[in-house]
């Protein structure tokens, strides 16, 4: 199996498992943890790789069908994140601002990777 085929197989497995767990009523943390463990076992990959794929899968599925926004990766740098929303607005956040927001208000999904 080629590297691309393995990566696609891992992605497919993550989507299948998280879809099933969401349908069964599992919350984000539980879905991500279970998918991470499953990917590590099935594909013999690192916790970091499995967790990042599980989080990506969760957020992709969670955003599906909702009006929203997207991160403009062509403008985002290591020090700032550029977000465009469906209303045509652009927001720019420094990493410092995002860390401050996380500390003050948010309970982000954390991964142990």
PDB file of C-alpha atoms in Angstrom:
ATOM      1  CA  UNK A   1       0.000   0.000   0.000  1.00  0.00           C
ATOM      2  CA  UNK A   2       1.368   3.445  -0.904  1.00  0.00           C
ATOM      3  CA  UNK A   3       1.749   6.275   1.587  1.00  0.00           C
ATOM      4  CA  UNK A   4      -1.216   8.099   0.018  1.00  0.00           C
ATOM      5  CA  UNK A   5      -3.368   4.977   0.209  1.00  0.00           C
ATOM      6  CA  UNK A   6      -2.515   4.510   3.875  1.00  0.00           C
ATOM      7  CA  UNK A   7      -3.311   8.155   4.636  1.00  0.00           C
ATOM      8  CA  UNK A   8      -6.653   7.840   2.817  1.00  0.00           C
ATOM      9  CA  UNK A   9      -7.431   4.613   4.652  1.00  0.00           C
ATOM     10  CA  UNK A  10      -6.702   6.319   7.995  1.00  0.00           C
ATOM     11  CA  UNK A  11      -8.922   9.264   7.049  1.00  0.00           C
ATOM     12  CA  UNK A  12     -11.746   6.955   6.001  1.00  0.00           C
ATOM     13  CA  UNK A  13     -11.427   5.002   9.252  1.00  0.00           C
ATOM     14  CA  UNK A  14     -11.515   8.195  11.327  1.00  0.00           C
ATOM     15  CA  UNK A  15     -14.628   9.474   9.532  1.00  0.00           C
ATOM     16  CA  UNK A  16     -16.427   6.130   9.860  1.00  0.00           C
ATOM     17  CA  UNK A  17     -15.686   5.815  13.551  1.00  0.00           C
ATOM     18  CA  UNK A  18     -16.500   9.400  14.483  1.00  0.00           C
ATOM     19  CA  UNK A  19     -19.736   9.338  12.479  1.00  0.00           C
ATOM     20  CA  UNK A  20     -20.808   6.181  14.317  1.00  0.00           C
ATOM     21  CA  UNK A  21     -19.832   7.608  17.709  1.00  0.00           C
ATOM     22  CA  UNK A  22     -21.658  10.904  17.040  1.00  0.00           C
ATOM     23  CA  UNK A  23     -24.758   8.971  15.980  1.00  0.00           C
ATOM     24  CA  UNK A  24     -24.561   7.029  19.249  1.00  0.00           C
ATOM     25  CA  UNK A  25     -24.497  10.313  21.189  1.00  0.00           C
ATOM     26  CA  UNK A  26     -20.827  10.520  22.159  1.00  0.00           C
ATOM     27  CA  UNK A  27     -19.463  14.007  22.824  1.00  0.00           C
ATOM     28  CA  UNK A  28     -16.447  15.560  21.120  1.00  0.00           C
ATOM     29  CA  UNK A  29     -13.899  14.505  23.711  1.00  0.00           C
ATOM     30  CA  UNK A  30     -15.061  10.901  23.768  1.00  0.00           C
ATOM     31  CA  UNK A  31     -15.195  10.655  19.956  1.00  0.00           C
ATOM     32  CA  UNK A  32     -11.716  12.108  19.575  1.00  0.00           C
ATOM     33  CA  UNK A  33     -10.174   9.930  22.289  1.00  0.00           C
ATOM     34  CA  UNK A  34     -11.742   6.725  20.987  1.00  0.00           C
ATOM     35  CA  UNK A  35     -10.858   7.454  17.361  1.00  0.00           C
ATOM     36  CA  UNK A  36      -7.299   8.346  18.369  1.00  0.00           C
ATOM     37  CA  UNK A  37      -6.824   5.075  20.244  1.00  0.00           C
ATOM     38  CA  UNK A  38      -8.345   3.098  17.381  1.00  0.00           C
ATOM     39  CA  UNK A  39      -6.150   4.742  14.735  1.00  0.00           C
ATOM     40  CA  UNK A  40      -3.013   4.172  16.816  1.00  0.00           C
ATOM     41  CA  UNK A  41      -3.834   0.496  17.215  1.00  0.00           C
ATOM     42  CA  UNK A  42      -4.935  -0.171  13.642  1.00  0.00           C
ATOM     43  CA  UNK A  43      -2.241   1.842  11.835  1.00  0.00           C
ATOM     44  CA  UNK A  44       0.613   1.672  14.351  1.00  0.00           C
ATOM     45  CA  UNK A  45       0.994   5.457  14.194  1.00  0.00           C
ATOM     46  CA  UNK A  46       1.946   8.000  16.820  1.00  0.00           C
ATOM     47  CA  UNK A  47      -0.600   9.440  19.227  1.00  0.00           C
ATOM     48  CA  UNK A  48       0.053  12.876  17.748  1.00  0.00           C
ATOM     49  CA  UNK A  49      -0.717  11.809  14.180  1.00  0.00           C
ATOM     50  CA  UNK A  50      -3.839   9.903  15.228  1.00  0.00           C
ATOM     51  CA  UNK A  51      -5.108  12.704  17.487  1.00  0.00           C
ATOM     52  CA  UNK A  52      -4.609  15.403  14.872  1.00  0.00           C
ATOM     53  CA  UNK A  53      -6.522  13.339  12.318  1.00  0.00           C
ATOM     54  CA  UNK A  54      -9.319  12.636  14.816  1.00  0.00           C
ATOM     55  CA  UNK A  55      -9.647  16.339  15.717  1.00  0.00           C
ATOM     56  CA  UNK A  56      -9.614  17.327  12.034  1.00  0.00           C
ATOM     57  CA  UNK A  57     -12.324  14.768  11.314  1.00  0.00           C
ATOM     58  CA  UNK A  58     -14.469  15.924  14.237  1.00  0.00           C
ATOM     59  CA  UNK A  59     -14.245  19.594  13.269  1.00  0.00           C
ATOM     60  CA  UNK A  60     -14.944  18.847   9.589  1.00  0.00           C
ATOM     61  CA  UNK A  61     -18.063  16.870  10.497  1.00  0.00           C
ATOM     62  CA  UNK A  62     -19.167  19.382  13.130  1.00  0.00           C
ATOM     63  CA  UNK A  63     -18.997  22.268  10.633  1.00  0.00           C
ATOM     64  CA  UNK A  64     -20.811  20.446   7.833  1.00  0.00           C
ATOM     65  CA  UNK A  65     -24.015  22.155   6.781  1.00  0.00           C
ATOM     66  CA  UNK A  66     -23.593  25.112   9.111  1.00  0.00           C
ATOM     67  CA  UNK A  67     -23.133  28.650   7.913  1.00  0.00           C
ATOM     68  CA  UNK A  68     -19.765  29.737   8.895  1.00  0.00           C
ATOM     69  CA  UNK A  69     -16.306  30.764   8.160  1.00  0.00           C
ATOM     70  CA  UNK A  70     -12.991  29.384   7.120  1.00  0.00           C
ATOM     71  CA  UNK A  71      -9.353  29.939   7.919  1.00  0.00           C
ATOM     72  CA  UNK A  72      -7.500  31.401   4.955  1.00  0.00           C
ATOM     73  CA  UNK A  73      -4.377  29.274   5.009  1.00  0.00           C
ATOM     74  CA  UNK A  74      -2.799  31.300   2.207  1.00  0.00           C
ATOM     75  CA  UNK A  75      -2.705  34.389   4.464  1.00  0.00           C
ATOM     76  CA  UNK A  76      -2.334  32.732   7.867  1.00  0.00           C
ATOM     77  CA  UNK A  77       1.198  32.695   9.259  1.00  0.00           C
ATOM     78  CA  UNK A  78       2.863  31.252  12.314  1.00  0.00           C
ATOM     79  CA  UNK A  79       1.951  34.437  14.198  1.00  0.00           C
ATOM     80  CA  UNK A  80      -1.572  35.209  12.979  1.00  0.00           C
ATOM     81  CA  UNK A  81      -4.753  33.510  11.790  1.00  0.00           C
ATOM     82  CA  UNK A  82      -6.951  35.042   9.072  1.00  0.00           C
ATOM     83  CA  UNK A  83     -10.636  34.076   9.047  1.00  0.00           C
ATOM     84  CA  UNK A  84     -13.227  34.925   6.386  1.00  0.00           C
ATOM     85  CA  UNK A  85     -16.928  34.519   7.168  1.00  0.00           C
ATOM     86  CA  UNK A  86     -19.996  34.082   4.986  1.00  0.00           C
ATOM     87  CA  UNK A  87     -20.918  37.752   5.469  1.00  0.00           C
ATOM     88  CA  UNK A  88     -17.738  38.881   3.713  1.00  0.00           C
ATOM     89  CA  UNK A  89     -15.956  39.933   6.894  1.00  0.00           C
ATOM     90  CA  UNK A  90     -12.307  39.160   7.511  1.00  0.00           C
ATOM     91  CA  UNK A  91     -10.902  38.790  11.015  1.00  0.00           C
ATOM     92  CA  UNK A  92      -7.237  38.623  11.916  1.00  0.00           C
ATOM     93  CA  UNK A  93      -6.098  37.236  15.257  1.00  0.00           C
ATOM     94  CA  UNK A  94      -2.580  37.117  16.591  1.00  0.00           C
ATOM     95  CA  UNK A  95      -1.507  33.909  18.281  1.00  0.00           C
ATOM     96  CA  UNK A  96      -1.170  35.933  21.485  1.00  0.00           C
ATOM     97  CA  UNK A  97      -4.826  37.007  21.192  1.00  0.00           C
ATOM     98  CA  UNK A  98      -5.959  33.443  20.597  1.00  0.00           C
ATOM     99  CA  UNK A  99      -4.044  32.180  23.615  1.00  0.00           C
ATOM    100  CA  UNK A 100      -5.528  34.967  25.730  1.00  0.00           C
ATOM    101  CA  UNK A 101      -9.025  34.083  24.503  1.00  0.00           C
ATOM    102  CA  UNK A 102      -8.438  30.435  25.340  1.00  0.00           C
ATOM    103  CA  UNK A 103      -7.250  31.300  28.824  1.00  0.00           C
ATOM    104  CA  UNK A 104     -10.178  33.620  29.532  1.00  0.00           C
ATOM    105  CA  UNK A 105     -13.202  32.070  27.880  1.00  0.00           C
ATOM    106  CA  UNK A 106     -12.847  28.849  26.034  1.00  0.00           C
ATOM    107  CA  UNK A 107     -12.540  25.235  26.896  1.00  0.00           C
ATOM    108  CA  UNK A 108     -10.763  24.007  23.772  1.00  0.00           C
ATOM    109  CA  UNK A 109     -10.583  20.422  22.685  1.00  0.00           C
ATOM    110  CA  UNK A 110      -7.218  19.297  23.978  1.00  0.00           C
ATOM    111  CA  UNK A 111      -5.286  16.334  22.761  1.00  0.00           C
ATOM    112  CA  UNK A 112      -2.587  14.478  24.568  1.00  0.00           C
ATOM    113  CA  UNK A 113      -0.090  14.257  21.766  1.00  0.00           C
TER     114      UNK A 113
END
